[in-house]
Tab-separated table of N, CA and C in Angstrom:
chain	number	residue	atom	x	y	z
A	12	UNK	N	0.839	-1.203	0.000
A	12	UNK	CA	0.000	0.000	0.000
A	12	UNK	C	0.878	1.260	0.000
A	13	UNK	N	1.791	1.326	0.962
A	13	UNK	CA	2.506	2.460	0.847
A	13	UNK	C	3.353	2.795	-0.417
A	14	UNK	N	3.573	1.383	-1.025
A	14	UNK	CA	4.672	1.622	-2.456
A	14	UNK	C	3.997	2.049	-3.302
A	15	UNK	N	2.469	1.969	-2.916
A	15	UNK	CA	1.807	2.321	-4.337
A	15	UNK	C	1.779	4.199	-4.350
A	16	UNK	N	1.353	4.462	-2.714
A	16	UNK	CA	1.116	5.608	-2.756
A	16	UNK	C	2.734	6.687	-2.968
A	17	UNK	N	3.793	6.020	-2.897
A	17	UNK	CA	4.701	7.156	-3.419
A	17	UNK	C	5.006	6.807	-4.607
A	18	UNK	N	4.376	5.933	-5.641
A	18	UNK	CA	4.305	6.266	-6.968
A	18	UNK	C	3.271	7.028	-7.281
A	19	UNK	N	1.942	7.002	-6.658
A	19	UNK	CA	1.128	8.036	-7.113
A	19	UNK	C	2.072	9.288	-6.785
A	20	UNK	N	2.280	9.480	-6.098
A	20	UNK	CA	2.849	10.972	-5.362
A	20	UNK	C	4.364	10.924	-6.511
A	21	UNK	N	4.630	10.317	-7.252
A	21	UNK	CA	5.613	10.950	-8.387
A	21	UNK	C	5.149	11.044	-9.178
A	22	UNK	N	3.886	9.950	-9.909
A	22	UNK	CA	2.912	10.489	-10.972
A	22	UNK	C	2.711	12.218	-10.872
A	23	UNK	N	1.845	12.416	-10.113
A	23	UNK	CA	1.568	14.354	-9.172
A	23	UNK	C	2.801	14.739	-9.654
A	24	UNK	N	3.873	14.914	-9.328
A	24	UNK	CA	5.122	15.087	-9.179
A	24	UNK	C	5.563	15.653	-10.856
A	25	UNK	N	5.703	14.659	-11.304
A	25	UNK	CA	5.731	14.578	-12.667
A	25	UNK	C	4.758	15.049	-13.784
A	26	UNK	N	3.391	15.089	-13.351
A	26	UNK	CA	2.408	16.054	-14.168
A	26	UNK	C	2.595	17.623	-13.975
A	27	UNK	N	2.830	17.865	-12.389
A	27	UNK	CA	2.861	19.192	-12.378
A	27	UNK	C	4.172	19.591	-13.308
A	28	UNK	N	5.429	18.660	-13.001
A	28	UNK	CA	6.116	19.743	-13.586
A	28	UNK	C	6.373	19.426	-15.171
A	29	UNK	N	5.260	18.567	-15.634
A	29	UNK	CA	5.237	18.766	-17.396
A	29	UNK	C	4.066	20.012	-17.121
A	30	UNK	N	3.216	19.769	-16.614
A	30	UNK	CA	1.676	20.626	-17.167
A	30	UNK	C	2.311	22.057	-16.464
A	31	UNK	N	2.557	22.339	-15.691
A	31	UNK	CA	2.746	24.040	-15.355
A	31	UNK	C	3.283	24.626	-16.126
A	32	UNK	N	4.879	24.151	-16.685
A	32	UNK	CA	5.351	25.054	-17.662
A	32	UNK	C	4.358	25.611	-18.854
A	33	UNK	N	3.849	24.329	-19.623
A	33	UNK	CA	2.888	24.410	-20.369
A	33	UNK	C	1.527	25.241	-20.171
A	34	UNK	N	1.416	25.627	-18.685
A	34	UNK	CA	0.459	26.956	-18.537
A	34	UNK	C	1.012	28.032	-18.518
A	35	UNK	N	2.256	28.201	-17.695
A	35	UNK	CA	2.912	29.530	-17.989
A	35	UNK	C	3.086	30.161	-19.272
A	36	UNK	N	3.239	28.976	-20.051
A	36	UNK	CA	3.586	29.302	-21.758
A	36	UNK	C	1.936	30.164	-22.595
């Protein structure tokens, strides 16, 4: 259970920092 939840929490991790730049832009 816990291994799953710190891959979700790098999924998050990893969207924000593709998708934000891509809003700043």
């Amino acid at each position: 259970m816990h291994h799953v939840a710190n891959h979700e929490s790098q999924w998050q991790l990893h969207y924000i920092i593709t998708i934000l730049p891509a809003m700043n832009l």
